[in-house]
Short mmCIF file of C-alpha atoms and ligand atoms in Angstrom, two decimals:
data_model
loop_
_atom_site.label_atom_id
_atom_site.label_comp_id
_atom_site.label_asym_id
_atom_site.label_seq_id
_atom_site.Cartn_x
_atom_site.Cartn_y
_atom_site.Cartn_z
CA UNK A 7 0.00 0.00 0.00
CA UNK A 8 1.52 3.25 -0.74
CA UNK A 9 1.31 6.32 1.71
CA UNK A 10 1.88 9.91 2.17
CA UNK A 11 6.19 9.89 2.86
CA UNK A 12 7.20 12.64 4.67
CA UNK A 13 10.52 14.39 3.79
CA UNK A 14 14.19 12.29 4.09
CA UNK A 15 15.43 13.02 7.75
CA UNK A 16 11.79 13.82 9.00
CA UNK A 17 11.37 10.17 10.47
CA UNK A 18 15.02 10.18 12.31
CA UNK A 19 14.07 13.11 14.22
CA UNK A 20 13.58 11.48 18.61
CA UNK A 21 10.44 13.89 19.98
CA UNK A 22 12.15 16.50 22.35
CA UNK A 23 11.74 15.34 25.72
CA UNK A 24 11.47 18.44 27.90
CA UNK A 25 11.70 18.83 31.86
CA UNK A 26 8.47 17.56 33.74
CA UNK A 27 6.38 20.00 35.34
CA UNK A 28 4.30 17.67 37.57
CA UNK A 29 4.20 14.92 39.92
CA UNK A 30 0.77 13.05 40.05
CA UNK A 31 -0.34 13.44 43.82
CA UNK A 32 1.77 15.84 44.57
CA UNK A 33 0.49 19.82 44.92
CA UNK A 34 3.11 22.11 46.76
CA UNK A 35 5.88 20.71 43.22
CA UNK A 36 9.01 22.84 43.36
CA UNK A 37 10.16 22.49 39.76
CA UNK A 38 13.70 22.90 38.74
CA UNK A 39 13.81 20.98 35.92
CA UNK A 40 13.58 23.39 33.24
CA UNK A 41 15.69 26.61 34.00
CA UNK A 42 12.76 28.56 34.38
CA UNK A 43 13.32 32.27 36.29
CA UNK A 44 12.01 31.32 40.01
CA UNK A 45 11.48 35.41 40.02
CA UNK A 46 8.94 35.34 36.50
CA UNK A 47 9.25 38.16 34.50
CA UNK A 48 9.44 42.05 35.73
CA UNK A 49 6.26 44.18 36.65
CA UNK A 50 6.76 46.21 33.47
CA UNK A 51 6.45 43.13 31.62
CA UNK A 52 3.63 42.15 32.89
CA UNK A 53 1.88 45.26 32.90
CA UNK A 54 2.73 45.79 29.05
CA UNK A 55 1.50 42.17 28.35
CA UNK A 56 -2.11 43.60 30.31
CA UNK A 57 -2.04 47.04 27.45
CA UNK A 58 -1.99 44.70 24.29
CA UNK A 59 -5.60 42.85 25.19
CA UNK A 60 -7.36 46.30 23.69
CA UNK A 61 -5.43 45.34 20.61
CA UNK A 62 -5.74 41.69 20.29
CA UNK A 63 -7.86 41.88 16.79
CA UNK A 64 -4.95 43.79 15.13
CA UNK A 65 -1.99 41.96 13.37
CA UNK A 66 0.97 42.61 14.91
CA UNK A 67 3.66 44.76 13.28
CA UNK A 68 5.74 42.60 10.37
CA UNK A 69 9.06 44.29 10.99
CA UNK A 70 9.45 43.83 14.76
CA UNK A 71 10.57 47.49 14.53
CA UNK A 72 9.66 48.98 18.08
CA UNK A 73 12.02 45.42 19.70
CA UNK A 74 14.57 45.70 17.50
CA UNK A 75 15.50 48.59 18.27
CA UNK A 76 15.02 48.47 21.87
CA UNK A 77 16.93 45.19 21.69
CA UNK A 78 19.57 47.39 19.71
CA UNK A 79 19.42 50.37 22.33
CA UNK A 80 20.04 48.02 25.18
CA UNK A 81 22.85 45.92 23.51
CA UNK A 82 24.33 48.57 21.07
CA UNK A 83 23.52 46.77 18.33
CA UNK A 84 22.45 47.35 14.93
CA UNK A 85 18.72 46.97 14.57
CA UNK A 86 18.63 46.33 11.10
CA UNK A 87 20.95 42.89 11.79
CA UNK A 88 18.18 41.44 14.02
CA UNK A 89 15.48 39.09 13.39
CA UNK A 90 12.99 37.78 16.04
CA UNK A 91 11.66 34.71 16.57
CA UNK A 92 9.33 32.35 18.21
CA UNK A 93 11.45 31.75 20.64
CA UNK A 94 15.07 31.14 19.83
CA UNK A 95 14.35 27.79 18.65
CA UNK A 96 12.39 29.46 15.79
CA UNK A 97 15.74 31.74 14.87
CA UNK A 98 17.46 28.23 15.03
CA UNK A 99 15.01 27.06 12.91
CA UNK A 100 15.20 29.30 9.72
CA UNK A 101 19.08 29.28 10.17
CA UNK A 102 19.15 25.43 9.66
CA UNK A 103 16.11 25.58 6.89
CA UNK A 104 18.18 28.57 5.09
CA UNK A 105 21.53 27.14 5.25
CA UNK A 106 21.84 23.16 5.36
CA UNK A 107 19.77 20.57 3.37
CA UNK A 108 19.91 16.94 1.83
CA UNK A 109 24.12 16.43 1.71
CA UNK A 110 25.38 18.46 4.16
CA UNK A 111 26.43 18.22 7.33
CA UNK A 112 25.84 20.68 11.12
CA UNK A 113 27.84 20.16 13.61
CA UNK A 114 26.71 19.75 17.58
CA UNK A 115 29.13 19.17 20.44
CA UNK A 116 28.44 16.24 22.81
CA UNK A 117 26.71 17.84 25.52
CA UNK A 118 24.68 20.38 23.30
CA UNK A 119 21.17 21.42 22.84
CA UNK A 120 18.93 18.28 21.32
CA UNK A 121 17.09 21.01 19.18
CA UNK A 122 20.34 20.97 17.21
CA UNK A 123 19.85 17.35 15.36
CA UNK A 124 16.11 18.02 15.32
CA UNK A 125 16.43 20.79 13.37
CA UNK A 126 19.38 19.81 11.11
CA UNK A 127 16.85 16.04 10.74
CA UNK A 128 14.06 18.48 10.07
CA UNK A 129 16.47 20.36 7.06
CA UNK A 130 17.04 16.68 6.09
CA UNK A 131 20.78 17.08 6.78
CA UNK A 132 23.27 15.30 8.53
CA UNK A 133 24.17 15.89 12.45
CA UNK A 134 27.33 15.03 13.38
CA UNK A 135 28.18 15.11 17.14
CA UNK A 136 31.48 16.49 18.16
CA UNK A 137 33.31 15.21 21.56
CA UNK A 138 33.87 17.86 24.02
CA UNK A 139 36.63 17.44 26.75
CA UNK A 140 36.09 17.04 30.31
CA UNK A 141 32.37 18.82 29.62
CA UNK A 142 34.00 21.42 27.93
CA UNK A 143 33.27 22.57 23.98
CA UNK A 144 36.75 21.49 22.46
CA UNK A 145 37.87 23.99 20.02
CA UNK A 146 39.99 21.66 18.72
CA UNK A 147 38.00 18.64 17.94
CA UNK A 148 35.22 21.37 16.49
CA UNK A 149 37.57 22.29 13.70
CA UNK A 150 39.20 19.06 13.18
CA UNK A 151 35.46 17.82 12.24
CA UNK A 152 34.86 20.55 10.05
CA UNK A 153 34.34 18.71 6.18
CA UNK A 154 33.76 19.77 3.01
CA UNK A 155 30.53 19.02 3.36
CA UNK A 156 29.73 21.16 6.75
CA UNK A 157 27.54 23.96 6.67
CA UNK A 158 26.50 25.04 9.94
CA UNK A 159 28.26 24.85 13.72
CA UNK A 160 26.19 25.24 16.74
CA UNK A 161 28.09 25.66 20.16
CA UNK A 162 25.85 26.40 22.82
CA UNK A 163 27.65 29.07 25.48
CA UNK A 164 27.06 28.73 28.73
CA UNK A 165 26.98 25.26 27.72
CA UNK A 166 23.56 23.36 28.92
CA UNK A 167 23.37 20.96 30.80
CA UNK A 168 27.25 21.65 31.60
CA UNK A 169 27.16 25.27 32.71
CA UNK A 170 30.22 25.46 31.39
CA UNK A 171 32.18 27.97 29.31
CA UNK A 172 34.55 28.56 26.56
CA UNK A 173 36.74 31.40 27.70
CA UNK A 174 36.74 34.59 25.13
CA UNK A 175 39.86 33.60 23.90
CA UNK A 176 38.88 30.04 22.84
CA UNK A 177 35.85 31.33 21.35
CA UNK A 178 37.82 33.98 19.44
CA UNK A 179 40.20 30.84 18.15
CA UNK A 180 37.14 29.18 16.88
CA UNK A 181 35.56 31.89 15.28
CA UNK A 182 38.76 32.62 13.44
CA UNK A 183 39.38 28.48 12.72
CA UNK A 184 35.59 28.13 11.28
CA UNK A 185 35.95 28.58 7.34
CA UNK A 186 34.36 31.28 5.58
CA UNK A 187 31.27 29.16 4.25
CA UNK A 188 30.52 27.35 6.77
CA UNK A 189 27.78 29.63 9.79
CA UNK A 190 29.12 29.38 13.67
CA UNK A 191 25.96 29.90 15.55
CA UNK A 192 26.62 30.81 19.33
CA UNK A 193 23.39 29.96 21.46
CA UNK A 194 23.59 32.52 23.94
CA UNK A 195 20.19 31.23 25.67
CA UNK A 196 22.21 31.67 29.07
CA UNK A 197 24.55 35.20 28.45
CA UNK A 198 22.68 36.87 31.28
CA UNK A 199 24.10 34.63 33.64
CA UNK A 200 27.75 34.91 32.52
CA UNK A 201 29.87 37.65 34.28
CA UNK A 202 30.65 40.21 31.55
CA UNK A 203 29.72 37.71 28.75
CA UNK A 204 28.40 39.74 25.73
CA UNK A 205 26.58 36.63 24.11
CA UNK A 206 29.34 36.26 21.27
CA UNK A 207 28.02 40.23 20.17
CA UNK A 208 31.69 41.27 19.75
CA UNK A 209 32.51 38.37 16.68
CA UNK A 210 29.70 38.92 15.28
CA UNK A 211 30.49 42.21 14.56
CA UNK A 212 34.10 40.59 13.63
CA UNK A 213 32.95 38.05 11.20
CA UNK A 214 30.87 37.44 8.34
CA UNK A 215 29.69 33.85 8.97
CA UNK A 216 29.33 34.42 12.90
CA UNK A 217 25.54 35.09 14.53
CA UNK A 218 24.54 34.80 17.81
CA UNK A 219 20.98 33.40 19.13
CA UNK A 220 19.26 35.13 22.54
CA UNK A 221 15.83 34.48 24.41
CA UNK A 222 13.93 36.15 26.28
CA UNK A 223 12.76 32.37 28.15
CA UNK A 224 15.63 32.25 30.96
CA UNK A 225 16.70 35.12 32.35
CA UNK A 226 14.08 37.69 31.68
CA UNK A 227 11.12 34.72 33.34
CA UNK A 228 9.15 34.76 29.61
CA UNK A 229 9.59 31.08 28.68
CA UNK A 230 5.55 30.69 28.63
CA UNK A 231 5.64 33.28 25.92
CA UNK A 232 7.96 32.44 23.41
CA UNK A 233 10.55 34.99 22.18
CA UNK A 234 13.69 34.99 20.80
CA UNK A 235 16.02 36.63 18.60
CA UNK A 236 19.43 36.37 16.39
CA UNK A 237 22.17 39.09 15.61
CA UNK A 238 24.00 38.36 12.51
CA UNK A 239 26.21 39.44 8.98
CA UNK A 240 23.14 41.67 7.43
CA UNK A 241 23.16 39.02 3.99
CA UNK A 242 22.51 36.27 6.61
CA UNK A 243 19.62 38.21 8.36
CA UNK A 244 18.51 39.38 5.15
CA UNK A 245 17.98 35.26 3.86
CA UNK A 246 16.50 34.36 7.59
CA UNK A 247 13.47 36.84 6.75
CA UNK A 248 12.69 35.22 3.58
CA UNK A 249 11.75 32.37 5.39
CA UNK A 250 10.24 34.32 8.74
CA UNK A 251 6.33 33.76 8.47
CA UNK A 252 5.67 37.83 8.31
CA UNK A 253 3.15 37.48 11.64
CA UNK A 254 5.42 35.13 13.59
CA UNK A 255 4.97 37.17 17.00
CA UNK A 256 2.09 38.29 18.43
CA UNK A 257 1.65 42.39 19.45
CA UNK A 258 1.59 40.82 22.73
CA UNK A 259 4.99 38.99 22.04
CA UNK A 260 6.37 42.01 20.82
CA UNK A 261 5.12 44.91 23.36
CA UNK A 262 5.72 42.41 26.26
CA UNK A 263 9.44 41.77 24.95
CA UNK A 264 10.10 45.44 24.26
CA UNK A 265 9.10 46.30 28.31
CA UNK A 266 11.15 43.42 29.47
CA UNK A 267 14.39 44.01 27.64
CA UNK A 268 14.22 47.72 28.92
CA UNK A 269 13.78 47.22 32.23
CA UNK A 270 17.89 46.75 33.14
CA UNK A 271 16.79 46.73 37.11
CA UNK A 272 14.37 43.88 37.04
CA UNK A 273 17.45 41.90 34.81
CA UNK A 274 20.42 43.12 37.24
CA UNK A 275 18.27 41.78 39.88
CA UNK A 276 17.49 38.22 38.61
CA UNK A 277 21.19 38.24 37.63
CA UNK A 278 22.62 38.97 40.75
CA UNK A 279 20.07 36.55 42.58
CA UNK A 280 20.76 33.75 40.89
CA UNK A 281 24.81 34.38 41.08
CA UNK A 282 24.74 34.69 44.88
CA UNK A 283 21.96 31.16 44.84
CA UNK A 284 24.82 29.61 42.51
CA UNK A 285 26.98 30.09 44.50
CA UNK A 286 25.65 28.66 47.38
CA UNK A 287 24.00 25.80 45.70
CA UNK A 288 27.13 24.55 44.09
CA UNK A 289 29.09 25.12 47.55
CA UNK A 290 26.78 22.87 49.25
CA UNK A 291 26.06 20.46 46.77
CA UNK A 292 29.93 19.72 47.08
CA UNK A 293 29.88 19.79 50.72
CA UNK A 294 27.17 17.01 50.46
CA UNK A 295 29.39 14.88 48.37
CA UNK A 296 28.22 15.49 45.10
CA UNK A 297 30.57 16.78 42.00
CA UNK A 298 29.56 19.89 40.37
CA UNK A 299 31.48 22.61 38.16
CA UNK A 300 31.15 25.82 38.63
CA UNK A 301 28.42 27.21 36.32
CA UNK A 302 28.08 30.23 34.59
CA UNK A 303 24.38 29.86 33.85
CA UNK A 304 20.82 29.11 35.97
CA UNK A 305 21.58 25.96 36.66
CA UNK A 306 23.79 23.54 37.76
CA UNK A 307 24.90 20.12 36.86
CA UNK A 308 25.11 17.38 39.93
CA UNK A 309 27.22 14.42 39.23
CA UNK A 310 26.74 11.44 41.22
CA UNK A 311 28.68 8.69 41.40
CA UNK A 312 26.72 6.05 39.60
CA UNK A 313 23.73 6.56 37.14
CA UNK A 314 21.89 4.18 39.92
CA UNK A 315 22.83 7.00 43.07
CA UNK A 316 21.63 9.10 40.42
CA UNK A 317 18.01 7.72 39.89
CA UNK A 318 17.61 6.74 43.23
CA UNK A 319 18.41 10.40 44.04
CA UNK A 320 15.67 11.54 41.53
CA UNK A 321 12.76 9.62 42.95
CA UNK A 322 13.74 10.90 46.65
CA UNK A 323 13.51 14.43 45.14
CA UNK A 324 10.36 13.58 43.66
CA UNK A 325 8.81 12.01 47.25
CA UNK A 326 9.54 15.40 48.28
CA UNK A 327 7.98 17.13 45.22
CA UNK A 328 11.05 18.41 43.60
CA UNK A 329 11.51 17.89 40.34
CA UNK A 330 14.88 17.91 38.58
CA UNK A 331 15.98 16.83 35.24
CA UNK A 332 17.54 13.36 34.43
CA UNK A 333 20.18 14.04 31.76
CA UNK A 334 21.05 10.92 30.30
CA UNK A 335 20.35 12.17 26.63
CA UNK A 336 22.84 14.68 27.11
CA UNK A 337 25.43 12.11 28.12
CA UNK A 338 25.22 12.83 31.67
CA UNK A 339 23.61 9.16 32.99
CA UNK A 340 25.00 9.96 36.54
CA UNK A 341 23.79 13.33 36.17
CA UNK A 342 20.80 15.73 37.77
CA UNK A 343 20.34 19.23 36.20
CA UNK A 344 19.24 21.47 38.71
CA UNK A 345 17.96 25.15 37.85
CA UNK A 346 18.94 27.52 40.61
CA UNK A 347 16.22 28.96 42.21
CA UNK A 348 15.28 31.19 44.88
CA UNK A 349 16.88 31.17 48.10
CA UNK A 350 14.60 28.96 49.79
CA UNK A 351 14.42 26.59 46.72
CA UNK A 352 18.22 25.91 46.64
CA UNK A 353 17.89 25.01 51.12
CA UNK A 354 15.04 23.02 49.89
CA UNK A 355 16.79 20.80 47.26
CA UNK A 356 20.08 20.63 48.88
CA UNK A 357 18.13 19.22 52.48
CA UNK A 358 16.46 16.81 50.23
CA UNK A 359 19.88 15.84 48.85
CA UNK A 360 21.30 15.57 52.31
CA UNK A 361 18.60 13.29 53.44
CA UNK A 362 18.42 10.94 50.80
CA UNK A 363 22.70 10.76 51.10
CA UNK A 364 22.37 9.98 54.96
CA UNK A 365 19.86 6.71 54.04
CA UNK A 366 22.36 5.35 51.59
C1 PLP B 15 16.42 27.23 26.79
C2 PLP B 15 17.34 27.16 25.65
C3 PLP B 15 17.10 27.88 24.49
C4 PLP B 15 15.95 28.83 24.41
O1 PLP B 15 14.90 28.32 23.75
P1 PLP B 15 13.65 29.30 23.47
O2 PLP B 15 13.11 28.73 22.23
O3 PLP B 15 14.19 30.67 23.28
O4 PLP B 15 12.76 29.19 24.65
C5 PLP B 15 18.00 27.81 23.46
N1 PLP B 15 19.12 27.06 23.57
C6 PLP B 15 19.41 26.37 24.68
C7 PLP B 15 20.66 25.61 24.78
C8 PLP B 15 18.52 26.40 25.75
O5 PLP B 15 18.79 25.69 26.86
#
């Protein structure tokens, strides 16, 4: 019998598993499991999401105008070089669709984002996973992978679930080592969190096969919404749009965005929240026995020292209704991802920890 096919790569794409939001039975859930802001997003925000229901049978603006350039204002950018997006994942989206098809080849590391293959499946290209080195994105294995056939290399910086970074220096090395044809995109999904980390702005502006992905889902609390955005080489921006449905976001997307990214004190307070929380968390997590880098994003990534102390771990969390996120797809087995949340949510995970260590 013969049936609709979908596309080649289409069928090899595994569903994106994201971090569980509930435990049946349980009603006072803490959940940490998806890097969500424990703060939500600032008063300004909210109130500018309230304006746009007077407006809601109105198409939204097709240019993103009125975000782009606050996004430019705040960032001293160049409006005209962004695009917005459903979400980053949407920006990630056209950049695979524009740039890689049947034949060619993206480039993930190890630990990266699992949008990465879905997307490059969904272009009906080739993924082709990189090894990175002691959790770390190896510049040198990156470029020694790099074929003829390459088109597109995604590092994700701060690295999730790793927390990790590549210094400036390394990230300058790569830029510079990437070939002219082929597009580095640095996921900058966590820059917030980074001390002094401009989100890979800087080679951007240095190169014209560099861009640099941003969202408005971590640090500014708007995951529920969906927005994103890329800065890129104008030609590259200028191909993304072609593909960009002209209504992608919403006027209450776009008005709700605009407030957020202006409001600096809101940001500098999440920021410096979740720094001093990081701290802390990551302190005591090694006092309790448990392995942890230090992180330069909302989270942070426990080792244990079996994928069995791991699991058993995870379901004494869940007893006491916190939820964390197993990372064995992101070849952490022995691994719980842990988003840093308030004060009393970091006590309230590490005392679970604590308790389920002293039963062992
Ligand atoms: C959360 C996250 C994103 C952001 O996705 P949105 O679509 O903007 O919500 C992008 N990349 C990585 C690595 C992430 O963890």
């Amino acid at each position: 019998m013969s049936r609709p096919k979908p596309q080649p790569g289409i069928t090899n794409i595994a569903l994106y598993k994201s971090g569980e939001s509930g435990i049946p039975g349980v009603s006072d859930v803490l959940k940490l499991s998806a890097n969500e802001s424990p703060y939500g997003p600032s008063e300004k925000a909210k109130d500018a999401f309230s304006k746009t229901v007077a407006n809601l049978h109105r198409y939204p603006a097709t240019d993103h105008a009125g975000l782009r350039a606050a996004i430019a204002e705040v960032h001293g950018l160049d409006a005209a070089r962004i695009i917005c997006g459903v979400g980053s994942d949407e920006v990630l989206q056209f950049i695979t669709q524009c740039y890689a098809g049947p034949g060619d080849e993206a480039i993930y590391t190890e630990h990266g984002f699992s949008m990465y293959p879905i997307l490059t499946h969904a272009a009906g290209a080739t993924p082709v996973c990189v090894a990175e080195s002691g959790r770390q994105v190896d510049v040198d294995k990156v470029l020694a992978a790099i074929t003829g056939k390459t088109r597109i290399v995604f590092i994700t910086n701060p690295g999730n679930p790793t927390g990790t970074m590549l210094e400036a220096a390394e990230l300058a090395r790569l830029a510079r080592g990437v070939p002219e044809n082929v597009l580095l995109v640095l996921d900058g999904a966590y820059a917030e969190f980074a001390d002094g980390f401009d989100g890979g702005a800087a080679l951007v502006e240095a190169h014209d096969n560099v861009l640099m992905t941003r969202t408005f889902s971590k640090a500014y609390g708007l995951g529920g919404l969906r927005i994103g955005w890329g800065y890129g080489p104008q030609a590259i921006i200028d191909v993304l749009n072609r593909v960009r449905q002209p209504f992608n976001l919403s006027p209450t997307q776009l008005a709700t965005a605009e407030a957020a990214v202006r409001d600096r004190d809101w940001l500098d307070k999440v920021v410096g929240n979740n720094t001093r929380n990081r701290a802390w968390l990551v302190n005591a997590l090694r006092d309790a026995g448990v392995e942890c880098d230090d992180s330069h994003a909302n989270f942070v990534l426990a080792r244990f020292a079996s994928e069995d102390e791991a699991a058993g771990c995870d379901a004494a969390l869940r007893k006491d209704g916190i939820i964390v996120r197993r990372v064995g797809g992101y070849g952490f087995p022995e691994g719980l991802r842990i988003t840093v949340g308030d004060e009393s949510a970091c006590r309230r995970v590490v005392h679970a920890i604590v308790q389920h260590k002293g039963t062992l």
